[in-house]
Short mmCIF file of C-alpha atoms in Angstrom, two decimals:
data_model
loop_
_atom_site.label_atom_id
_atom_site.label_comp_id
_atom_site.label_asym_id
_atom_site.label_seq_id
_atom_site.Cartn_x
_atom_site.Cartn_y
_atom_site.Cartn_z
CA MET A 1 91.80 120.68 68.68
CA LYS A 2 88.80 119.76 70.81
CA HIS A 3 87.81 116.09 70.89
CA VAL A 4 84.77 114.13 72.00
CA TYR A 5 85.57 110.61 73.19
CA ARG A 6 82.55 108.34 72.96
CA GLY A 7 82.07 105.12 74.94
CA GLN A 8 80.67 103.59 78.11
CA ILE A 9 81.93 105.81 80.92
CA PHE A 10 82.54 104.96 84.56
CA HIS A 11 83.99 107.30 87.19
CA VAL A 12 83.60 108.33 90.83
CA ALA A 13 82.56 111.97 90.65
CA GLY A 14 83.16 114.93 92.93
CA SER A 15 85.20 114.77 96.13
CA ALA A 16 83.88 111.43 97.32
CA LYS A 17 85.49 109.34 100.02
CA VAL A 18 85.73 105.59 99.93
CA THR A 19 82.68 105.52 102.22
CA THR A 20 80.61 107.55 99.75
CA ALA A 21 81.98 106.12 96.51
CA GLU A 22 78.82 104.13 95.80
CA GLU A 23 76.66 107.26 95.86
CA ALA A 24 79.19 109.14 93.71
CA LEU A 25 79.55 106.41 91.08
CA VAL A 26 78.61 107.62 87.60
CA PHE A 27 77.84 105.35 84.66
CA VAL A 28 76.97 106.69 81.22
CA ALA A 29 75.98 103.95 78.77
CA ASP A 30 76.59 106.07 75.67
CA GLY A 31 78.88 108.70 77.08
CA ALA A 32 80.77 111.66 75.73
CA LEU A 33 83.97 112.97 77.30
CA VAL A 34 84.82 116.39 75.88
CA VAL A 35 88.49 117.35 76.05
CA ASP A 36 89.77 120.74 74.94
CA SER A 37 92.97 121.50 73.06
CA GLU A 38 94.87 121.99 76.33
CA GLY A 39 93.94 118.54 77.58
CA SER A 40 91.29 119.63 80.10
CA ILE A 41 87.81 118.17 80.51
CA GLU A 42 85.06 120.52 79.34
CA TRP A 43 82.08 118.23 79.73
CA CYS A 44 81.09 114.65 80.50
CA GLY A 45 77.64 113.13 80.04
CA GLU A 46 75.24 111.38 77.68
CA PHE A 47 76.22 111.74 74.03
CA ALA A 48 72.60 112.54 73.23
CA ASP A 49 72.83 115.54 75.57
CA LEU A 50 76.06 116.91 74.10
CA PRO A 51 75.87 120.72 74.24
CA THR A 52 75.71 122.41 70.87
CA GLU A 53 78.99 124.24 71.56
CA HIS A 54 80.79 120.89 71.24
CA GLU A 55 78.94 119.46 68.24
CA HIS A 56 81.70 120.37 65.78
CA ALA A 57 84.49 118.76 67.82
CA ALA A 58 86.31 115.76 66.38
CA ILE A 59 84.66 112.55 67.58
CA VAL A 60 86.73 109.53 68.59
CA ASP A 61 84.31 106.63 68.84
CA TYR A 62 85.41 103.87 71.20
CA ARG A 63 81.99 102.20 71.47
CA PRO A 64 81.20 99.63 72.76
CA GLY A 65 84.38 100.02 74.77
CA PHE A 66 84.71 101.60 78.19
CA ILE A 67 86.34 104.87 79.26
CA LEU A 68 87.71 105.02 82.83
CA PRO A 69 89.94 107.49 84.65
CA GLY A 70 93.62 106.57 84.42
CA PHE A 71 94.85 104.14 87.05
CA VAL A 72 97.01 105.53 89.85
CA ASP A 73 99.66 103.26 91.38
CA THR A 74 100.82 104.73 94.68
CA HIS A 75 103.54 102.17 95.47
CA ILE A 76 105.76 100.49 92.91
CA HIS A 77 109.52 99.81 92.88
CA PHE A 78 111.49 100.86 89.80
CA PRO A 79 114.63 98.89 90.79
CA GLN A 80 112.48 95.77 91.13
CA THR A 81 111.39 95.89 87.48
CA TYR A 82 112.86 92.44 86.92
CA ALA A 83 112.34 91.08 90.44
CA GLY A 84 108.69 90.05 90.45
CA ASP A 85 108.10 86.72 92.18
CA SER A 86 111.73 86.33 93.25
CA TYR A 87 112.10 82.98 95.00
CA GLY A 88 114.39 82.09 97.89
CA GLY A 89 113.79 84.75 100.45
CA GLY A 90 110.78 83.75 102.53
CA GLN A 91 109.07 86.68 104.27
CA LEU A 92 109.96 90.36 104.09
CA LEU A 93 113.32 90.81 105.81
CA GLU A 94 114.84 87.58 104.47
CA TRP A 95 113.44 88.30 101.00
CA LEU A 96 115.01 91.76 100.96
CA GLU A 97 118.41 90.45 101.98
CA ARG A 98 118.53 87.41 99.71
CA CYS A 99 116.58 88.54 96.64
CA ILE A 100 115.92 92.26 96.44
CA PHE A 101 119.11 93.98 97.56
CA PRO A 102 121.14 91.95 95.01
CA SER A 103 118.57 92.69 92.28
CA GLU A 104 118.54 96.41 93.00
CA SER A 105 122.34 96.54 93.07
CA LYS A 106 122.39 95.68 89.35
CA PHE A 107 120.99 99.16 88.65
CA GLY A 108 124.43 100.57 89.40
CA ASP A 109 125.28 99.61 85.83
CA ARG A 110 124.29 102.63 83.74
CA ASP A 111 123.16 100.67 80.67
CA PHE A 112 121.21 98.18 82.78
CA GLY A 113 119.40 101.01 84.56
CA ARG A 114 118.51 102.72 81.29
CA ALA A 115 117.13 99.54 79.76
CA ALA A 116 115.09 98.97 82.92
CA ALA A 117 113.66 102.50 82.72
CA VAL A 118 112.34 101.76 79.23
CA GLU A 119 110.82 98.43 80.30
CA PHE A 120 109.34 99.92 83.48
CA THR A 121 107.68 102.70 81.52
CA ASN A 122 106.40 100.32 78.86
CA GLN A 123 104.79 98.20 81.55
CA ARG A 124 103.08 101.28 82.97
CA VAL A 125 101.57 102.11 79.58
CA ARG A 126 100.37 98.54 79.06
CA ALA A 127 98.70 98.64 82.47
CA GLY A 128 97.03 102.03 81.99
CA THR A 129 98.92 103.56 84.91
CA THR A 130 98.84 107.25 84.13
CA ALA A 131 100.23 108.42 87.49
CA ALA A 132 102.52 106.62 89.92
CA MET A 133 104.42 107.03 93.15
CA VAL A 134 107.64 105.19 92.33
CA PHE A 135 110.16 103.98 94.87
CA GLY A 136 113.36 104.82 93.05
CA SER A 137 116.80 103.36 92.58
CA ALA A 138 119.68 104.25 94.87
CA PHE A 139 121.74 105.14 91.81
CA PRO A 140 121.40 108.67 90.32
CA ASP A 141 122.06 107.51 86.74
CA ALA A 142 119.16 105.07 86.94
CA GLN A 143 116.91 107.75 88.40
CA ASP A 144 117.84 110.14 85.63
CA ALA A 145 116.89 107.46 83.12
CA LEU A 146 113.53 106.92 84.84
CA PHE A 147 112.64 110.62 84.76
CA GLU A 148 113.89 111.04 81.18
CA GLU A 149 111.91 108.08 79.87
CA THR A 150 108.78 109.07 81.79
CA GLN A 151 108.99 112.58 80.38
CA ARG A 152 109.57 111.26 76.85
CA ARG A 153 106.45 109.11 77.06
CA GLY A 154 104.31 111.83 78.68
CA LEU A 155 103.31 110.02 81.88
CA ARG A 156 103.04 111.35 85.43
CA VAL A 157 105.55 110.27 88.07
CA VAL A 158 106.56 111.03 91.63
CA SER A 159 109.83 109.34 92.49
CA GLY A 160 112.93 109.62 94.63
CA ARG A 161 116.11 107.65 95.08
CA GLY A 162 115.86 104.93 97.71
CA ILE A 163 117.74 106.13 100.79
CA GLN A 164 119.73 103.60 102.81
CA THR A 165 122.42 104.42 105.34
CA ARG A 166 122.64 100.98 106.95
CA GLY A 167 121.78 97.38 106.17
CA PRO A 168 123.16 93.87 105.66
CA ASP A 169 126.15 93.08 103.47
CA SER A 170 123.92 92.31 100.48
CA ALA A 171 122.70 95.91 100.55
CA GLY A 172 126.24 97.30 100.50
CA PRO A 173 126.12 98.82 96.98
CA LEU A 174 122.88 100.65 97.91
CA ILE A 175 124.17 102.23 101.12
CA THR A 176 125.69 105.69 101.40
CA SER A 177 126.91 107.80 104.28
CA GLU A 178 124.40 109.99 106.13
CA GLU A 179 125.88 113.09 104.52
CA LYS A 180 125.90 111.63 101.01
CA ALA A 181 122.29 110.47 101.34
CA ILE A 182 121.08 114.02 101.98
CA GLU A 183 123.37 115.46 99.30
CA LEU A 184 122.12 113.08 96.60
CA THR A 185 118.48 113.54 97.61
CA ALA A 186 118.70 117.34 97.56
CA ALA A 187 120.42 117.19 94.17
CA GLU A 188 117.63 115.02 92.76
CA VAL A 189 115.03 117.53 93.94
CA ASP A 190 116.97 120.39 92.34
CA LYS A 191 117.33 118.52 89.05
CA TRP A 192 113.93 116.86 88.57
CA HIS A 193 111.19 118.34 90.73
CA ALA A 194 108.80 120.05 88.27
CA ALA A 195 111.61 119.97 85.72
CA ASP A 196 109.23 119.60 82.78
CA THR A 197 107.24 122.83 83.32
CA GLY A 198 109.03 124.65 86.13
CA ASP A 199 105.73 124.86 88.01
CA VAL A 200 104.82 122.22 90.58
CA ASP A 201 101.11 122.84 89.92
CA THR A 202 101.36 121.93 86.23
CA ALA A 203 104.28 119.50 86.20
CA LEU A 204 104.09 115.81 85.37
CA LEU A 205 107.43 115.13 87.09
CA HIS A 206 107.78 115.36 90.87
CA VAL A 207 110.34 114.20 93.43
CA ALA A 208 109.89 112.47 96.78
CA LEU A 209 112.14 111.86 99.76
CA VAL A 210 112.25 108.08 100.02
CA PRO A 211 113.84 106.46 103.07
CA ARG A 212 113.51 102.76 102.31
CA PHE A 213 112.12 101.99 105.75
CA SER A 214 113.17 102.78 109.28
CA LEU A 215 115.52 99.81 109.62
CA SER A 216 117.45 101.02 106.54
CA VAL A 217 118.26 104.41 108.04
CA THR A 218 119.32 105.73 111.45
CA PRO A 219 117.97 108.37 113.83
CA THR A 220 120.64 110.67 112.44
CA THR A 221 119.32 110.12 108.92
CA MET A 222 115.75 110.69 110.11
CA ALA A 223 116.74 113.99 111.72
CA ALA A 224 118.51 115.15 108.57
CA LEU A 225 115.57 114.15 106.36
CA GLY A 226 113.21 116.05 108.66
CA GLU A 227 115.33 119.18 108.32
CA LEU A 228 115.49 118.78 104.54
CA TYR A 229 111.75 118.23 104.26
CA THR A 230 111.02 121.29 106.37
CA ASP A 231 112.91 123.29 103.74
CA LEU A 232 111.22 121.54 100.80
CA ARG A 233 107.65 120.97 101.97
CA SER A 234 106.42 124.32 100.60
CA LYS A 235 107.80 123.37 97.17
CA GLY A 236 105.44 120.42 96.90
CA VAL A 237 108.03 117.70 97.44
CA TYR A 238 106.71 114.31 98.58
CA VAL A 239 107.63 111.64 101.13
CA HIS A 240 107.25 107.92 100.47
CA THR A 241 108.19 104.90 102.54
CA HIS A 242 107.00 101.64 104.12
CA LEU A 243 105.02 101.22 107.33
CA ASN A 244 103.88 98.23 109.40
CA GLU A 245 104.24 95.74 106.57
CA ASN A 246 105.26 92.47 108.18
CA ASN A 247 104.87 91.42 111.80
CA ARG A 248 105.91 87.80 112.03
CA PRO A 249 106.31 87.22 115.79
CA GLY A 250 109.83 87.87 116.99
CA THR A 251 111.46 88.50 113.61
CA GLY A 252 109.03 90.71 111.73
CA GLU A 253 109.74 94.22 110.54
CA VAL A 254 107.29 95.92 112.94
CA ASP A 255 108.69 94.43 116.14
CA ALA A 256 112.26 94.83 114.88
CA THR A 257 111.71 98.54 114.18
CA LYS A 258 110.11 99.26 117.54
CA ALA A 259 112.91 97.42 119.32
CA ASP A 260 115.65 99.07 117.31
CA TYR A 261 114.37 102.61 117.85
CA GLN A 262 112.85 101.86 121.27
CA VAL A 263 109.63 103.63 120.28
CA ASN A 264 105.96 103.05 121.01
CA SER A 265 104.88 102.78 117.39
CA TYR A 266 106.47 102.35 113.98
CA LEU A 267 104.84 105.57 112.76
CA ASP A 268 106.65 107.53 115.48
CA THR A 269 109.92 107.04 113.61
CA TYR A 270 108.53 109.04 110.66
CA ASP A 271 106.68 111.53 112.85
CA GLY A 272 109.83 113.04 114.37
CA LYS A 273 109.55 110.90 117.52
CA PHE A 274 112.40 108.53 116.73
CA LEU A 275 114.36 108.77 120.01
CA PRO A 276 113.98 106.15 122.77
CA GLY A 277 110.63 106.40 124.47
CA SER A 278 109.22 108.08 121.33
CA LYS A 279 110.80 111.36 122.32
CA VAL A 280 110.93 114.05 119.66
CA GLY A 281 114.23 114.12 117.82
CA GLY A 282 113.34 116.09 114.72
CA GLU A 283 110.67 117.25 112.30
CA SER A 284 107.74 115.11 111.15
CA LEU A 285 107.64 113.66 107.65
CA LEU A 286 103.84 113.24 107.68
CA GLY A 287 101.40 115.32 105.64
CA PRO A 288 99.16 115.49 102.55
CA ARG A 289 102.04 114.59 100.22
CA THR A 290 103.19 111.60 102.25
CA ILE A 291 102.22 108.03 101.36
CA MET A 292 102.83 105.07 103.66
CA ALA A 293 102.92 101.76 101.81
CA HIS A 294 101.22 98.68 103.31
CA SER A 295 100.13 99.82 106.81
CA VAL A 296 98.92 96.30 107.53
CA HIS A 297 99.55 96.16 111.28
CA CYS A 298 98.69 99.70 112.42
CA GLN A 299 97.71 100.66 115.93
CA ASP A 300 94.55 102.73 116.24
CA GLY A 301 96.66 105.74 117.21
CA GLU A 302 98.77 105.41 114.08
CA LEU A 303 95.71 105.39 111.84
CA ALA A 304 94.28 108.40 113.68
CA ARG A 305 97.55 110.30 113.30
CA MET A 306 97.72 109.61 109.58
CA ALA A 307 94.13 110.76 109.14
CA GLU A 308 94.86 113.89 111.19
CA THR A 309 97.88 114.87 109.10
CA GLY A 310 96.39 113.96 105.71
CA THR A 311 98.91 111.16 105.22
CA SER A 312 97.65 108.41 102.88
CA ILE A 313 98.00 104.65 102.81
CA SER A 314 98.99 102.67 99.73
CA HIS A 315 97.21 99.35 100.13
CA CYS A 316 99.19 96.50 98.52
CA PRO A 317 97.28 93.21 98.94
CA VAL A 318 99.08 91.40 96.12
CA SER A 319 102.49 91.70 97.76
CA GLN A 320 101.04 91.12 101.21
CA LEU A 321 99.85 87.74 99.98
CA PHE A 322 103.18 86.99 98.30
CA LEU A 323 105.25 87.79 101.41
CA GLY A 324 102.84 86.41 103.99
CA SER A 325 102.49 89.83 105.59
CA GLY A 326 98.83 89.55 106.56
CA THR A 327 95.76 91.55 105.61
CA MET A 328 95.23 95.25 106.17
CA PRO A 329 91.93 95.32 108.13
CA TRP A 330 89.59 97.05 105.70
CA LEU A 331 86.75 98.20 107.94
CA ARG A 332 89.00 99.42 110.78
CA THR A 333 91.25 101.29 108.37
CA VAL A 334 88.33 102.89 106.53
CA GLU A 335 86.65 103.88 109.80
CA SER A 336 89.80 105.74 110.88
CA GLY A 337 89.23 108.27 108.11
CA VAL A 338 92.64 107.83 106.50
CA ASN A 339 92.70 108.05 102.70
CA ILE A 340 93.34 104.69 101.01
CA SER A 341 94.86 104.17 97.58
CA LEU A 342 96.29 101.10 95.82
CA GLY A 343 99.83 100.02 95.05
CA THR A 344 101.03 97.13 92.92
CA ASP A 345 104.32 97.02 94.86
CA HIS A 346 105.78 95.27 91.84
CA GLY A 347 108.70 93.21 93.05
CA GLY A 348 106.90 92.13 96.17
CA GLY A 349 103.83 92.03 93.99
CA ASP A 350 103.70 90.25 90.65
CA GLU A 351 101.19 92.52 88.96
CA TRP A 352 101.50 95.81 87.07
CA LEU A 353 97.77 96.33 86.62
CA ILE A 354 95.97 98.22 89.38
CA SER A 355 92.66 96.51 88.71
CA ARG A 356 94.38 93.23 89.58
CA VAL A 357 95.30 94.77 92.93
CA ALA A 358 91.65 95.72 93.43
CA ASN A 359 90.78 92.14 92.50
CA ASP A 360 92.97 90.76 95.30
CA ALA A 361 91.71 93.43 97.70
CA PHE A 362 88.17 92.16 97.19
CA LYS A 363 89.26 88.58 97.85
CA VAL A 364 91.32 89.23 100.99
CA HIS A 365 88.75 91.49 102.63
CA ILE A 366 85.79 89.20 102.07
CA THR A 367 87.79 86.48 103.84
CA GLU A 368 88.71 88.53 106.93
CA PRO A 369 87.48 86.69 110.02
CA GLY A 370 84.05 87.22 111.56
CA ASP A 371 82.46 90.64 111.38
CA ALA A 372 85.61 92.10 109.81
CA GLY A 373 84.86 90.31 106.53
CA VAL A 374 83.31 92.61 103.94
CA SER A 375 82.34 92.44 100.30
CA MET A 376 83.82 95.58 98.76
CA HIS A 377 81.48 97.52 96.53
CA PRO A 378 82.82 97.91 92.97
CA ALA A 379 82.62 101.70 93.40
CA GLU A 380 85.03 101.40 96.33
CA MET A 381 87.34 99.37 94.12
CA LEU A 382 87.22 102.01 91.39
CA PHE A 383 87.74 104.78 93.95
CA VAL A 384 90.95 103.35 95.41
CA ALA A 385 92.24 102.66 91.89
CA THR A 386 91.65 106.22 90.63
CA LEU A 387 90.39 109.11 92.77
CA GLY A 388 91.87 107.78 96.01
CA GLY A 389 95.24 107.59 94.30
CA ALA A 390 94.97 111.14 92.98
CA ARG A 391 94.13 112.29 96.51
CA ALA A 392 97.11 110.40 97.92
CA LEU A 393 99.30 112.30 95.47
CA ASP A 394 97.64 115.55 96.56
CA MET A 395 96.58 116.11 92.95
CA GLU A 396 92.87 115.41 93.21
CA ASN A 397 92.28 118.90 91.82
CA ARG A 398 94.06 117.85 88.62
CA PHE A 399 92.92 114.30 87.80
CA GLY A 400 91.28 111.17 89.20
CA ASN A 401 87.79 111.50 87.69
CA PHE A 402 85.95 113.28 84.89
CA ASP A 403 84.83 116.42 86.71
CA THR A 404 84.82 119.53 84.51
CA GLY A 405 88.10 121.41 84.55
CA LYS A 406 90.32 118.46 85.44
CA GLU A 407 93.11 117.22 83.22
CA ALA A 408 91.99 114.38 80.97
CA ASP A 409 93.77 111.26 82.18
CA PHE A 410 91.87 108.21 81.01
CA LEU A 411 92.15 104.74 79.58
CA VAL A 412 90.05 102.93 77.01
CA ILE A 413 89.09 99.30 77.49
CA ASP A 414 88.11 97.13 74.54
CA PRO A 415 86.71 93.86 75.97
CA GLU A 416 87.01 92.10 72.62
CA ARG A 417 90.80 92.15 73.03
CA TRP A 418 90.49 89.79 76.03
CA PRO A 419 87.85 87.07 75.49
CA SER A 420 87.31 86.32 79.18
CA LEU A 421 86.43 89.95 79.76
CA ALA A 422 84.19 90.10 76.70
CA ASN A 423 82.33 87.02 77.88
CA ALA A 424 81.82 88.47 81.34
CA ILE A 425 80.54 91.77 79.93
CA ASP A 426 78.38 90.39 77.13
CA ASN A 427 77.02 87.19 78.65
CA GLY A 428 77.04 87.66 82.39
CA ALA A 429 73.69 87.61 84.18
CA ARG A 430 72.40 91.05 85.18
CA ALA A 431 69.80 92.03 87.74
CA ASP A 432 66.54 93.66 86.68
CA ASP A 433 67.37 96.54 89.01
CA GLU A 434 69.26 99.14 86.93
CA LYS A 435 71.62 100.18 89.71
CA MET A 436 72.55 96.60 90.59
CA ALA A 437 73.07 95.78 86.91
CA ARG A 438 75.44 98.76 86.67
CA ASP A 439 77.39 97.57 89.70
CA GLN A 440 77.58 94.02 88.34
CA MET A 441 79.03 95.26 85.06
CA LEU A 442 81.66 97.44 86.78
CA PHE A 443 82.62 94.52 89.02
CA ALA A 444 83.05 92.23 86.02
CA LEU A 445 85.10 94.90 84.27
CA LEU A 446 87.49 95.38 87.19
CA MET A 447 87.81 91.70 88.10
CA GLN A 448 88.32 90.36 84.57
CA LEU A 449 90.42 93.17 83.06
CA ARG A 450 93.89 92.26 81.77
CA GLU A 451 96.47 94.40 79.99
CA PRO A 452 95.65 93.33 76.40
CA ALA A 453 92.16 94.85 76.75
CA ILE A 454 93.58 98.33 77.42
CA SER A 455 93.51 99.75 73.92
CA ALA A 456 94.43 103.40 74.55
CA VAL A 457 95.92 105.53 77.33
CA TYR A 458 95.69 109.31 77.61
CA VAL A 459 97.44 111.76 79.93
CA LYS A 460 96.31 115.38 79.93
CA GLY A 461 94.38 114.69 76.74
CA ARG A 462 97.41 113.36 74.88
CA LYS A 463 97.37 109.79 73.65
CA ILE A 464 100.41 107.87 74.85
CA ASP A 465 102.19 105.95 72.12
CA ASP A 466 101.65 102.20 72.28
CA VAL A 467 104.50 100.00 73.42
#
């Protein structure tokens, strides 16, 4: 049955970039989103202008609430479901060894992993995360539970088991041999990639190759993953990993990786140039279905290479603050042309809600030193939370905004369910200029939003059951 969803609508239309998001921002004060029986968008605009062909559709009236595209989280850790704000580790490498590897090892218990899959998925629904790139568990049973629960709830996911072939003693339960790592990864692709529809272009379930980060694998593993990805790239399989996250002098992950591999840049290890001197040792893992989390301390050449290959960045300011990893330079990264999306990085981060990540992004970038400091426009914040994420997942043609023909992924926000948000929307001062007033309202919406105000979540036109 065709439905018309009525409310205040915000989205970034067309094929905008972060640099053009302001011009592409659409606000409809009394909007109508028309969704057909297959879950595709037929029309979006002023309710008063609703075409006569839709006038007999069932109306779902969410006024005075807001309708936004579903949030896209491009970096979140399933086996860190219970590890948010873990204390005792310090910065990245110590935190992994002391807090995270032991936490993730608990997912080897089948029942524990299945319970975590339910909680992880519930948290996604509460946060309005309709699509996510999920760093998976090392344990196949836990991964099966994640895909099964995601499919049962009707959400979108890209995930892959976390690959580790070396590491400290605390990571022992997560580590496999080089051969076993490839075997388990290939088996996961065979079992779950597009398993729901059999067609990668219509599926909600997708699989990624997920080496944890370069220090957790070896050149031999990198070579084998490159060979595997060469075979799987045409099938729409993804790659997801970490890049240039923490660079504490002498002991940070960036310097440690470059020293370990004896390469010129961290990105080289994923680009097939993982032999000493950045010599080519295998196939590149970069491309339009590859997402590099963090990318805080990138060289100019690394940013240029990611832009050239269509590789995206998942910007994770919440976890960068938590782990003392520094600030991804906003202006320099944007100017490189690389696509930027947002990741909660739950575990390292302590948020599930992508608008909270945008909130911290605004704060860290306005405090960058000197001319690097910038006040993000609310349209940029909405872009990286929605359309930029869809582009990072190479599914911009399917969702991310309310363009006609796209699949209807959206969330409904009822400010009355969170008084601080209602106060900001109803009583905040607004400029006389209509455009500025629009921007002020969107900013208040994104900055003050909390999970209780998300009253409904839809994926492909289907309402997801409440938690």
